[in-house]
Coordinates of N, CA, C and O in Angstrom, one line a residue:
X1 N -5.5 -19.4 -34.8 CA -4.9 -19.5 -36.1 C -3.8 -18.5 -36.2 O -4.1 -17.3 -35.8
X2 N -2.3 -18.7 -36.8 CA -1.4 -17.5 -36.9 C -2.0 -16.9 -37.7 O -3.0 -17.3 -38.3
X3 N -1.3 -15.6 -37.7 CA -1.8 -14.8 -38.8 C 0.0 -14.8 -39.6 O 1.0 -14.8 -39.0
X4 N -0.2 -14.8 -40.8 CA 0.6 -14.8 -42.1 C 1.4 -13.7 -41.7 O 0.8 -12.7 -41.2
X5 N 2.6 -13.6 -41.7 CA 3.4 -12.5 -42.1 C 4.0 -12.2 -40.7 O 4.7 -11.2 -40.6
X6 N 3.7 -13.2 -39.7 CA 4.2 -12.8 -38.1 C 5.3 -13.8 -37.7 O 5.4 -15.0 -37.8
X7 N 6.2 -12.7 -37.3 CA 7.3 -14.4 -36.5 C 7.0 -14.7 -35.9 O 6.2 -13.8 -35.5
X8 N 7.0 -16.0 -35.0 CA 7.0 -16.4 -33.6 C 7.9 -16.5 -32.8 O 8.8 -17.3 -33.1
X9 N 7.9 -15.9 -31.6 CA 9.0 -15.8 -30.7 C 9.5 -17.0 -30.4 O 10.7 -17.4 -30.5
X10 N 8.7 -17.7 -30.1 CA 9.3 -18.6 -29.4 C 8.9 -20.2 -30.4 O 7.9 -20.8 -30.2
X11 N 9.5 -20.4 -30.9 CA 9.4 -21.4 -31.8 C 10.2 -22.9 -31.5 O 10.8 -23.3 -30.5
X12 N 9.8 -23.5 -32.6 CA 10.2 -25.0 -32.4 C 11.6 -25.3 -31.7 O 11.8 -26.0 -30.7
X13 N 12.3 -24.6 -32.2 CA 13.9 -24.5 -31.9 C 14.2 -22.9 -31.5 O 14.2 -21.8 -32.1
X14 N 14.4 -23.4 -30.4 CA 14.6 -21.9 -29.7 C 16.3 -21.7 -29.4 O 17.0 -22.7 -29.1
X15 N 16.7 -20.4 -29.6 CA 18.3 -19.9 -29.4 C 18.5 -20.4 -27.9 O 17.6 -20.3 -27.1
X16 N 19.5 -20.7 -27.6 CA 20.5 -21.7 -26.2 C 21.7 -20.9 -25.9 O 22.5 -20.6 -26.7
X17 N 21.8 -20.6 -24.5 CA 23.0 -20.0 -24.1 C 22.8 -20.5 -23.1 O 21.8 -21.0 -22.6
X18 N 24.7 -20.5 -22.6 CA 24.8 -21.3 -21.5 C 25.2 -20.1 -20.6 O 25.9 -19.3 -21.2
X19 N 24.6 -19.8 -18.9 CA 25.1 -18.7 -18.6 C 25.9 -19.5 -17.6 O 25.7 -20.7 -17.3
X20 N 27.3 -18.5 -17.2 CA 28.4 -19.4 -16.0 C 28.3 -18.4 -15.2 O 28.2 -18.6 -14.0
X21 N 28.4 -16.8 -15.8 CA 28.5 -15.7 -14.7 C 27.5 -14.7 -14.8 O 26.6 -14.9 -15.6
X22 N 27.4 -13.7 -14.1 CA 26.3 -12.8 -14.1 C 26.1 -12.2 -15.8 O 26.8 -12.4 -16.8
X23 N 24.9 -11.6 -15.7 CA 24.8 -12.0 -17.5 C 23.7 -10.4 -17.8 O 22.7 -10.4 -17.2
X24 N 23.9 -9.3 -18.6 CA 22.6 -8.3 -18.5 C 22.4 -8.6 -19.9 O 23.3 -8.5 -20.8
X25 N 20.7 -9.3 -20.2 CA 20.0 -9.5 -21.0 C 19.6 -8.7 -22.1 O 18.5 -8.1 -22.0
X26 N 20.4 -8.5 -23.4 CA 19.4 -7.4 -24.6 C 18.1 -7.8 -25.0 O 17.6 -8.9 -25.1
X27 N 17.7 -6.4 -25.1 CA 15.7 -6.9 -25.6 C 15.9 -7.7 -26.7 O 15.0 -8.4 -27.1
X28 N 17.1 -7.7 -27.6 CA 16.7 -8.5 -29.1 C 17.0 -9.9 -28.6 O 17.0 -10.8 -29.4
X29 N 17.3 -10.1 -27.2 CA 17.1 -11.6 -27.2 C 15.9 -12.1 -26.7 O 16.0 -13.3 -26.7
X30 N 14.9 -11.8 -26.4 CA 13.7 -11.9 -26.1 C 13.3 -13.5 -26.5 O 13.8 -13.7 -27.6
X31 N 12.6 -14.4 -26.1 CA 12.6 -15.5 -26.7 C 13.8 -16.7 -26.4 O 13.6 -17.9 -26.9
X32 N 14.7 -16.4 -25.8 CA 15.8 -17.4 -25.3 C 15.9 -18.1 -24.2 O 15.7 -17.4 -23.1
X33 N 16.3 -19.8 -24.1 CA 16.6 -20.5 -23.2 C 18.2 -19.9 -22.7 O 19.1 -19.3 -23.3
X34 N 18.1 -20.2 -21.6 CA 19.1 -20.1 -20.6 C 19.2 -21.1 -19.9 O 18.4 -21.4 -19.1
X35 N 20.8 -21.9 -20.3 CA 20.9 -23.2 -19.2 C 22.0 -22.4 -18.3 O 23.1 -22.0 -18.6
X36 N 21.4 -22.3 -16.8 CA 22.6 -22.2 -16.0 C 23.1 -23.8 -15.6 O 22.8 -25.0 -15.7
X37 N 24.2 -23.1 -15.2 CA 25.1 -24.6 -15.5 C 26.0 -24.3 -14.3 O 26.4 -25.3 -13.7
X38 N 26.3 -23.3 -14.0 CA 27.5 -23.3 -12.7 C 27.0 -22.3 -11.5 O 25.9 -21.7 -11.5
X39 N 27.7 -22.4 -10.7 CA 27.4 -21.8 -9.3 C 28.8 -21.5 -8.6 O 28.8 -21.2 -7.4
X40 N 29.6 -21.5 -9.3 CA 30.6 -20.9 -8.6 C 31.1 -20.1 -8.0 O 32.1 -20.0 -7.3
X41 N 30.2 -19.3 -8.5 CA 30.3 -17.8 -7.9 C 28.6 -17.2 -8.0 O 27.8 -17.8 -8.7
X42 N 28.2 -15.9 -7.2 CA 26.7 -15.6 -7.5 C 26.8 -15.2 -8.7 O 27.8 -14.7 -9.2
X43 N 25.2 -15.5 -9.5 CA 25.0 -15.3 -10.7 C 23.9 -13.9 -10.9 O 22.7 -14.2 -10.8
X44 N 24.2 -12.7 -11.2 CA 23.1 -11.5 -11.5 C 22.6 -11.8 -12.9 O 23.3 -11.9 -13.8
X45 N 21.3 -11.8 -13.0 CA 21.2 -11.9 -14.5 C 19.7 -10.6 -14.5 O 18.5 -10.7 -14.1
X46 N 20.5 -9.7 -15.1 CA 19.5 -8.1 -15.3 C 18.6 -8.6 -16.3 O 18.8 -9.7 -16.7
X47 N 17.6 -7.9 -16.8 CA 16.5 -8.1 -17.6 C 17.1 -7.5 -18.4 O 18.3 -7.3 -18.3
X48 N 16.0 -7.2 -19.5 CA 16.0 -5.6 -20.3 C 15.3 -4.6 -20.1 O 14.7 -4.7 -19.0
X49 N 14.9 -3.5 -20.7 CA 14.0 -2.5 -20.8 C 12.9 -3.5 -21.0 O 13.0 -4.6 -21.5
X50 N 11.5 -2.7 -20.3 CA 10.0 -3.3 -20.1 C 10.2 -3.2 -21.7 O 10.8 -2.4 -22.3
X51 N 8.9 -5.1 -22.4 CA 9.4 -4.6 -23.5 C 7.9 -5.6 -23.8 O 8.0 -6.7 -23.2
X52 N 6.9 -5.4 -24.4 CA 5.3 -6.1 -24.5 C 5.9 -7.6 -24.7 O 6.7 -7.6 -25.7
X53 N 5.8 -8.4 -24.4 CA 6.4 -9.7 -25.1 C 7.1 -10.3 -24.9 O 7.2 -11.4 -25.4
X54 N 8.0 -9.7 -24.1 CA 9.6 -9.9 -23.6 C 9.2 -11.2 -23.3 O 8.3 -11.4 -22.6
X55 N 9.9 -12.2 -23.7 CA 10.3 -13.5 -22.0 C 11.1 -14.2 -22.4 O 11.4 -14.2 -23.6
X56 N 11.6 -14.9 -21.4 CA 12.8 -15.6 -21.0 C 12.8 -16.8 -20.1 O 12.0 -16.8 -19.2
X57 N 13.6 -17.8 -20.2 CA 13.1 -18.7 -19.4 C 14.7 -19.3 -19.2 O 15.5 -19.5 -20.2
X58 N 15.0 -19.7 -17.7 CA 16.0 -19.8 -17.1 C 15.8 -21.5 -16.5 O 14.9 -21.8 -15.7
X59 N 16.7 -22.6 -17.0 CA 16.4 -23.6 -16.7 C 18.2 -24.1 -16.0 O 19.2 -23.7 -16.5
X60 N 18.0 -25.0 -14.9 CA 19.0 -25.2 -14.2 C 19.5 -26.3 -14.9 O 18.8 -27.3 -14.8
X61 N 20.6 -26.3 -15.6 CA 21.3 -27.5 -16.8 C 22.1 -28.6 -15.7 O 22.3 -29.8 -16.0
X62 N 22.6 -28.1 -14.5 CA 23.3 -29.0 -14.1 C 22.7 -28.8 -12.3 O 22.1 -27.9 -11.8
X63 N 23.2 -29.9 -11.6 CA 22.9 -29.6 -10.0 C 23.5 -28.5 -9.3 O 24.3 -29.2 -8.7
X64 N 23.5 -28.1 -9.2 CA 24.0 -26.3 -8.5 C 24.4 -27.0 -6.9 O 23.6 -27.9 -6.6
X65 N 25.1 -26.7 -6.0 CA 25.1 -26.7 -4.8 C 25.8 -25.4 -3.9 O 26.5 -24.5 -4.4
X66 N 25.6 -25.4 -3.1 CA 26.4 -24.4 -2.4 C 25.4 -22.9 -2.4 O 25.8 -21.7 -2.3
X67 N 24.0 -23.3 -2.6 CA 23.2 -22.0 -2.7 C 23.5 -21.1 -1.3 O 23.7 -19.9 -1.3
X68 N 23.3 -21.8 -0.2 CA 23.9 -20.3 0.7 C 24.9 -19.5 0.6 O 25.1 -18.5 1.3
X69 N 26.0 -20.0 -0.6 CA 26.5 -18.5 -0.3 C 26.3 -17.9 -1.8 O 26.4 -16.7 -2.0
X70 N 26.1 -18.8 -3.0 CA 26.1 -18.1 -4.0 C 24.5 -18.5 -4.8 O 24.2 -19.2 -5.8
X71 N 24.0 -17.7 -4.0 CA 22.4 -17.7 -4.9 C 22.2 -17.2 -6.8 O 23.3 -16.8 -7.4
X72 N 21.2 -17.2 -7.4 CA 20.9 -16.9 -8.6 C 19.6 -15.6 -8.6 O 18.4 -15.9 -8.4
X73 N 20.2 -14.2 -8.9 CA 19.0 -13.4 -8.8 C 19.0 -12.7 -10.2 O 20.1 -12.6 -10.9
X74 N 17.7 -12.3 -10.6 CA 17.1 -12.1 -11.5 C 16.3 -10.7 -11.2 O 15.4 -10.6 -10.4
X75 N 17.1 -9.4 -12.2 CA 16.4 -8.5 -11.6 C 15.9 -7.2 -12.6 O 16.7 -6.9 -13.5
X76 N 15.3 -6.7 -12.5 CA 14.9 -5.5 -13.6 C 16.0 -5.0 -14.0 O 17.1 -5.3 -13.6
X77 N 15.8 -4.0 -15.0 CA 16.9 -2.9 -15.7 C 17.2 -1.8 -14.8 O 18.2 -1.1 -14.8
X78 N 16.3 -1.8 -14.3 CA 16.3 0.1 -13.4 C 15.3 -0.3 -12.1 O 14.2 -0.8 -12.2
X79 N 16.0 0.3 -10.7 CA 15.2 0.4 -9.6 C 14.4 1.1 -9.8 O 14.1 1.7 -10.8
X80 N 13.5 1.2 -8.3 CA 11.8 1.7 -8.4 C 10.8 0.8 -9.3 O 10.8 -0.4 -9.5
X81 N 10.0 1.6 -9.7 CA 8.7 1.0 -10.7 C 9.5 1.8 -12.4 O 8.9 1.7 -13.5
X82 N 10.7 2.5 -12.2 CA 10.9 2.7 -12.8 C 10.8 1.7 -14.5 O 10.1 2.1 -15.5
X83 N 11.6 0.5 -14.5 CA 11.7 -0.2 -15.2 C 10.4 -1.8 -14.8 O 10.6 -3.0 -15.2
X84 N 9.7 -1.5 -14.3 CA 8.3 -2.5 -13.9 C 8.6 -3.2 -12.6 O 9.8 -3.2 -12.2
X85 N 7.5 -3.9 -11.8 CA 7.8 -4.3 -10.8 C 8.3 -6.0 -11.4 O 8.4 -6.3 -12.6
X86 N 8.5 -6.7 -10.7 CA 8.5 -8.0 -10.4 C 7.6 -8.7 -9.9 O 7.7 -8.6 -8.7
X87 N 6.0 -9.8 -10.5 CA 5.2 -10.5 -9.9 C 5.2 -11.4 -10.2 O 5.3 -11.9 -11.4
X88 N 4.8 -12.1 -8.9 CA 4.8 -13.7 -9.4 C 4.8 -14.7 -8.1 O 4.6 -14.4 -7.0
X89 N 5.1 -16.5 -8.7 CA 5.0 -16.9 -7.3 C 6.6 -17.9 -7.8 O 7.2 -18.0 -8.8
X90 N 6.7 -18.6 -6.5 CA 7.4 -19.8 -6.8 C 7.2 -21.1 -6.1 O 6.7 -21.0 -5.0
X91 N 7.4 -22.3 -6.5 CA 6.9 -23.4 -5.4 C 8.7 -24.2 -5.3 O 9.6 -24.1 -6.1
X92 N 8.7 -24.9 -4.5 CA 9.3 -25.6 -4.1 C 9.1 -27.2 -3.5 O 8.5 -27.5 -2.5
X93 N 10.0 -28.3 -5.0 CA 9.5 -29.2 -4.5 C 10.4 -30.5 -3.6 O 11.0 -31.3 -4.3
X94 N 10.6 -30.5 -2.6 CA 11.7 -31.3 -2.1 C 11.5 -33.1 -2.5 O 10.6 -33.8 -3.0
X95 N 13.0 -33.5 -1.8 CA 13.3 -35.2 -2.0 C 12.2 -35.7 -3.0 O 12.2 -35.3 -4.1
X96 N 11.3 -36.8 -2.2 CA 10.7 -36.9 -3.3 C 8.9 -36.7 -3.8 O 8.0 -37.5 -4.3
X97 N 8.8 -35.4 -3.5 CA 7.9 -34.7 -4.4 C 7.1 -34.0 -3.3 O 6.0 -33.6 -3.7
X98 N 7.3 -33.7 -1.7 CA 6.4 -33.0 -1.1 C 6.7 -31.2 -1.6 O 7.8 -30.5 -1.5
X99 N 5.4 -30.9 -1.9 CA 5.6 -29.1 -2.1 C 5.8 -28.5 -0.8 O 5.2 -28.9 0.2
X100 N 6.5 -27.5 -0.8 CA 6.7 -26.5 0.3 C 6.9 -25.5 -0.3 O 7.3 -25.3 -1.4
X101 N 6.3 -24.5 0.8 CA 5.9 -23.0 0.2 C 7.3 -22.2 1.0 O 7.7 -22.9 1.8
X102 N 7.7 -21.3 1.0 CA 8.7 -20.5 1.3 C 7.2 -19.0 1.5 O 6.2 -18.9 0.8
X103 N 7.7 -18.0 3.0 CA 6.9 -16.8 2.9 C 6.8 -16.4 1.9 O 5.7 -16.0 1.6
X104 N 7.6 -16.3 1.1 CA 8.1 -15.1 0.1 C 7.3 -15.7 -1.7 O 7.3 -15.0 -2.7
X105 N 6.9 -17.1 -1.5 CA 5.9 -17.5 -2.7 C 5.3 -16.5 -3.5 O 5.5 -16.5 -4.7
X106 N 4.1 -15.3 -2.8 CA 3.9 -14.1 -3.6 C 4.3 -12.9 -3.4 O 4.6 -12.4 -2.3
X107 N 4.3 -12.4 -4.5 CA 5.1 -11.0 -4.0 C 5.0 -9.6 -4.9 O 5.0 -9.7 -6.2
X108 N 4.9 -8.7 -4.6 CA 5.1 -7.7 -5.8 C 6.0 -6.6 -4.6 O 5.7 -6.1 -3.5
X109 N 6.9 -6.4 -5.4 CA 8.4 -5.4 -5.0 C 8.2 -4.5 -6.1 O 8.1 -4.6 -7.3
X110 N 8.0 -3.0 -5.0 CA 7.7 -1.5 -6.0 C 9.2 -1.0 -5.5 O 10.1 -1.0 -6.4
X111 N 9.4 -0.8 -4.9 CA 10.8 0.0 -4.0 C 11.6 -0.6 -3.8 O 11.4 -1.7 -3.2
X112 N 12.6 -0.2 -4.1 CA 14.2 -0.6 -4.0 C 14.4 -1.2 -5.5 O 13.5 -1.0 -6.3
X113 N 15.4 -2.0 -5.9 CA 15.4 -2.6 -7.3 C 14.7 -3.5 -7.3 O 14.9 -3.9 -6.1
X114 N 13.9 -4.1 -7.6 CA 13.2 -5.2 -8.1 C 14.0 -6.4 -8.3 O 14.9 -6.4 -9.2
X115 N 13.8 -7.5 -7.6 CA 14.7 -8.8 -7.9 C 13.9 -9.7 -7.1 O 13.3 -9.4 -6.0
X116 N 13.9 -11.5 -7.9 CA 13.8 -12.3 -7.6 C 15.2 -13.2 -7.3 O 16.1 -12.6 -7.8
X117 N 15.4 -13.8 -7.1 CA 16.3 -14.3 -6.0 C 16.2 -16.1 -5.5 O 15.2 -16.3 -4.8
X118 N 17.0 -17.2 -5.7 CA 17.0 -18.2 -5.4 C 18.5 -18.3 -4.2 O 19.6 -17.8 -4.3
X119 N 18.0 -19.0 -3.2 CA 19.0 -18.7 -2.4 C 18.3 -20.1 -1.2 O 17.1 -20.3 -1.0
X120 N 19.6 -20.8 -0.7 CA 19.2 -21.7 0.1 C 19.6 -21.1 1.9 O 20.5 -20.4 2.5
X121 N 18.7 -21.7 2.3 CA 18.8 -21.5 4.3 C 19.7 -22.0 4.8 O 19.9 -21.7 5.9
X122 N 20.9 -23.2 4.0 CA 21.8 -23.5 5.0 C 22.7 -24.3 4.1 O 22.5 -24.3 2.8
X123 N 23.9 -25.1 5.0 CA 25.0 -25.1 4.3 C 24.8 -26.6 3.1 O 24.2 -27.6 3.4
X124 N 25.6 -26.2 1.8 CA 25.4 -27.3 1.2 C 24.2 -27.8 0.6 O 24.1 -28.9 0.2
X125 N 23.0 -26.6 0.4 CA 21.6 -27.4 0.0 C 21.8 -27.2 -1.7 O 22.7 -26.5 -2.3
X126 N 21.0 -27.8 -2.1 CA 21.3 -28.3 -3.8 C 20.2 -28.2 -4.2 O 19.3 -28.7 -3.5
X127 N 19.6 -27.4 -5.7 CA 19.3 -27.1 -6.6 C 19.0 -28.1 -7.4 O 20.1 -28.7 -7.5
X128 N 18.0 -29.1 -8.3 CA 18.0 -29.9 -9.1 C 18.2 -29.2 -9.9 O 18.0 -28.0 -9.8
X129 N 18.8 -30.4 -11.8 CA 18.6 -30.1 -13.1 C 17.1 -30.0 -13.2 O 16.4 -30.7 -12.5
X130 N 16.7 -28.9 -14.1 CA 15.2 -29.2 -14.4 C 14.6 -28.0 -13.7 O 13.8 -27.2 -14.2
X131 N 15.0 -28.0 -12.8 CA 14.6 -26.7 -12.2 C 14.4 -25.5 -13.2 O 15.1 -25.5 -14.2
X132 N 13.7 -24.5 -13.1 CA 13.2 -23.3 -14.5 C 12.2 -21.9 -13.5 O 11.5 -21.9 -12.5
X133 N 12.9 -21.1 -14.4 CA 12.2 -19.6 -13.8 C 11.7 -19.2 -15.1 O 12.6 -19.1 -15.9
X134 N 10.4 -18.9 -15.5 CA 9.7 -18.2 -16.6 C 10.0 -16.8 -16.1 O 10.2 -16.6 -15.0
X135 N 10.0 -15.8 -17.3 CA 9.7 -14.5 -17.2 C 9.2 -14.0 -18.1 O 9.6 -14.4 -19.2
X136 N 8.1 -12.9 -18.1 CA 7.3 -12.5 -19.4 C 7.1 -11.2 -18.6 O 7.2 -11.0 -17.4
X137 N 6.8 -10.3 -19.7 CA 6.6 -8.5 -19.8 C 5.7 -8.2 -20.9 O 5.9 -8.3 -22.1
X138 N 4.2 -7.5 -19.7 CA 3.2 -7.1 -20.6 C 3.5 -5.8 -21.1 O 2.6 -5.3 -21.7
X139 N 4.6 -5.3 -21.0 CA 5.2 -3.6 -21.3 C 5.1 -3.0 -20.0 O 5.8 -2.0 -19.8
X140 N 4.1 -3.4 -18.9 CA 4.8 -2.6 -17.5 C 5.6 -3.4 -16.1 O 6.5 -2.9 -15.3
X141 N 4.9 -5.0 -16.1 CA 5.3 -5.4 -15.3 C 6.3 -6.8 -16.1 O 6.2 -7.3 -17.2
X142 N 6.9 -7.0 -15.2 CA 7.8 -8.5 -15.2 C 6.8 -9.9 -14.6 O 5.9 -9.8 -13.8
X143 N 7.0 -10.9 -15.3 CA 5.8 -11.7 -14.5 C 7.1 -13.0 -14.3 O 7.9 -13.3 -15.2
X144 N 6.9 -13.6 -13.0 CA 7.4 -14.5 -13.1 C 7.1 -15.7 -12.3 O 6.4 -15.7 -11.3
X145 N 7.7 -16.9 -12.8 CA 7.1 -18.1 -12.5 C 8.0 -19.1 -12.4 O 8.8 -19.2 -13.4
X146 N 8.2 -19.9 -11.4 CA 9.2 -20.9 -10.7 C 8.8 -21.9 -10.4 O 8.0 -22.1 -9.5
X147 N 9.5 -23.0 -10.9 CA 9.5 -24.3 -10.1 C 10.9 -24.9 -9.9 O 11.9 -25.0 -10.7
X148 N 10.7 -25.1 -8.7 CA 12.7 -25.3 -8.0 C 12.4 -26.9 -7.6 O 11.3 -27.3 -7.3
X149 N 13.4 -27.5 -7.6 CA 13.6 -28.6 -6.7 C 14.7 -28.9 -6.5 O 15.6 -28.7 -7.4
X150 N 14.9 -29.3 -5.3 CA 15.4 -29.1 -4.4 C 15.9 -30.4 -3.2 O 15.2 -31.2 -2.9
X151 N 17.0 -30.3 -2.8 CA 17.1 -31.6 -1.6 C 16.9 -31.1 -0.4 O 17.2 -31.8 0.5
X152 N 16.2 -29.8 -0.2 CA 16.1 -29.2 1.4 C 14.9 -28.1 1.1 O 14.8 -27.5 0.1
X153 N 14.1 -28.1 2.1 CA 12.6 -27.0 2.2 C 13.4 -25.6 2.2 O 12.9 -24.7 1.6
X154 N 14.6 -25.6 2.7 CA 15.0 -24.3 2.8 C 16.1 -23.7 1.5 O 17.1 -22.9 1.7
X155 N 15.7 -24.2 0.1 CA 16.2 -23.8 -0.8 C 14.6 -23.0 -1.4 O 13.8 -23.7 -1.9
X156 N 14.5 -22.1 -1.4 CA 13.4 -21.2 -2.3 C 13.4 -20.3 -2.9 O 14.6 -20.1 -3.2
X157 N 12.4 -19.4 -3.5 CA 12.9 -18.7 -4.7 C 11.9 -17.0 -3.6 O 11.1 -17.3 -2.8
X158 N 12.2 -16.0 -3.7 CA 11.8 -15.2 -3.0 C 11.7 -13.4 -4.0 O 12.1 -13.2 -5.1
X159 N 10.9 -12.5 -3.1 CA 11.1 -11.8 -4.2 C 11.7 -10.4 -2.9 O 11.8 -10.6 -1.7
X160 N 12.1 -9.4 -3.5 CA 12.9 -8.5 -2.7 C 13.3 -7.5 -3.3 O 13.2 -7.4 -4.5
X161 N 13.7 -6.6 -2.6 CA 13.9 -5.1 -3.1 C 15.7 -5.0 -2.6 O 16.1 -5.4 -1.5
X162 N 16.3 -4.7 -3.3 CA 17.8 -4.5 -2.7 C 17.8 -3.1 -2.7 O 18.8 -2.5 -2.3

């Protein structure tokens, strides 16, 4: 049951931006869809400060191609454990509907910056619409959650320290 007197983050109608280029997220947006929509260039999109509640959810609005050279990464506010780790998994689903796992499916990255990272193995692989990255923050860590599809096994979502 809600309790009276509380907003809800994430409500019926949730706030919509479209991202085109790299993007650093404020905590007062907490609660927002993200349609990426282009790939023309790589896209950084920074978090905010660890924040109890935080999330965000990143959905791919149009077909993306050309991920080997310009991937989509997603990464804390501050290197180290300073600003939380990144945990989580991702799956990947190709043509028409076999799952493939990528090494890099689980992961927790303490050192170096913290980033999650979609990036394809070779030339010309493509990203479906529909495709979505959850992200949520219990106040220490980042949690995140992926489902990609994909026209090639070697489009995946990975986690990494830069």
């Amino acid at each position: 049951m809600a309790k009276v007197g509380r907003a809800a983050r994430v409500a019926s109608r949730q706030r919509v931006e479209a991202i085109t280029a790299s993007k650093t997220i404020a905590s007062a947006e907490t609660g927002e869809l993200y349609l990426i929509n282009s790939n023309a260039a790589a896209i950084v999109i920074t978090l905010p400060s660890l924040q109890d509640g935080a999330y965000f959810k990143f959905v791919i609005g149009d077909e993306l191609a050309t991920l080997d050279s310009k991937g989509i990464t997603i990464q804390s506010a501050a290197s180290g454990t300073a600003n939380g780790e990144l945990v989580g998994s991702s799956v990947t689903l190709v043509g028409g509907g076999a799952v493939t796992h990528g090494t890099h499916q689980h992961a927790k990255k303490t050192n170096g910056h913290p980033q999650f990272e979609i990036v394809g193995g070779g030339s010309s692989q493509k990203l479906y619409a529909g495709s979505h990255v959850e992200v949520y923050c219990d106040g220490t860590t980042w949690y995140v959650s992926a489902v990609l599809r994909a026209d090639n096994v070697g489009v995946l979502g990975k986690f990494q320290g830069s």
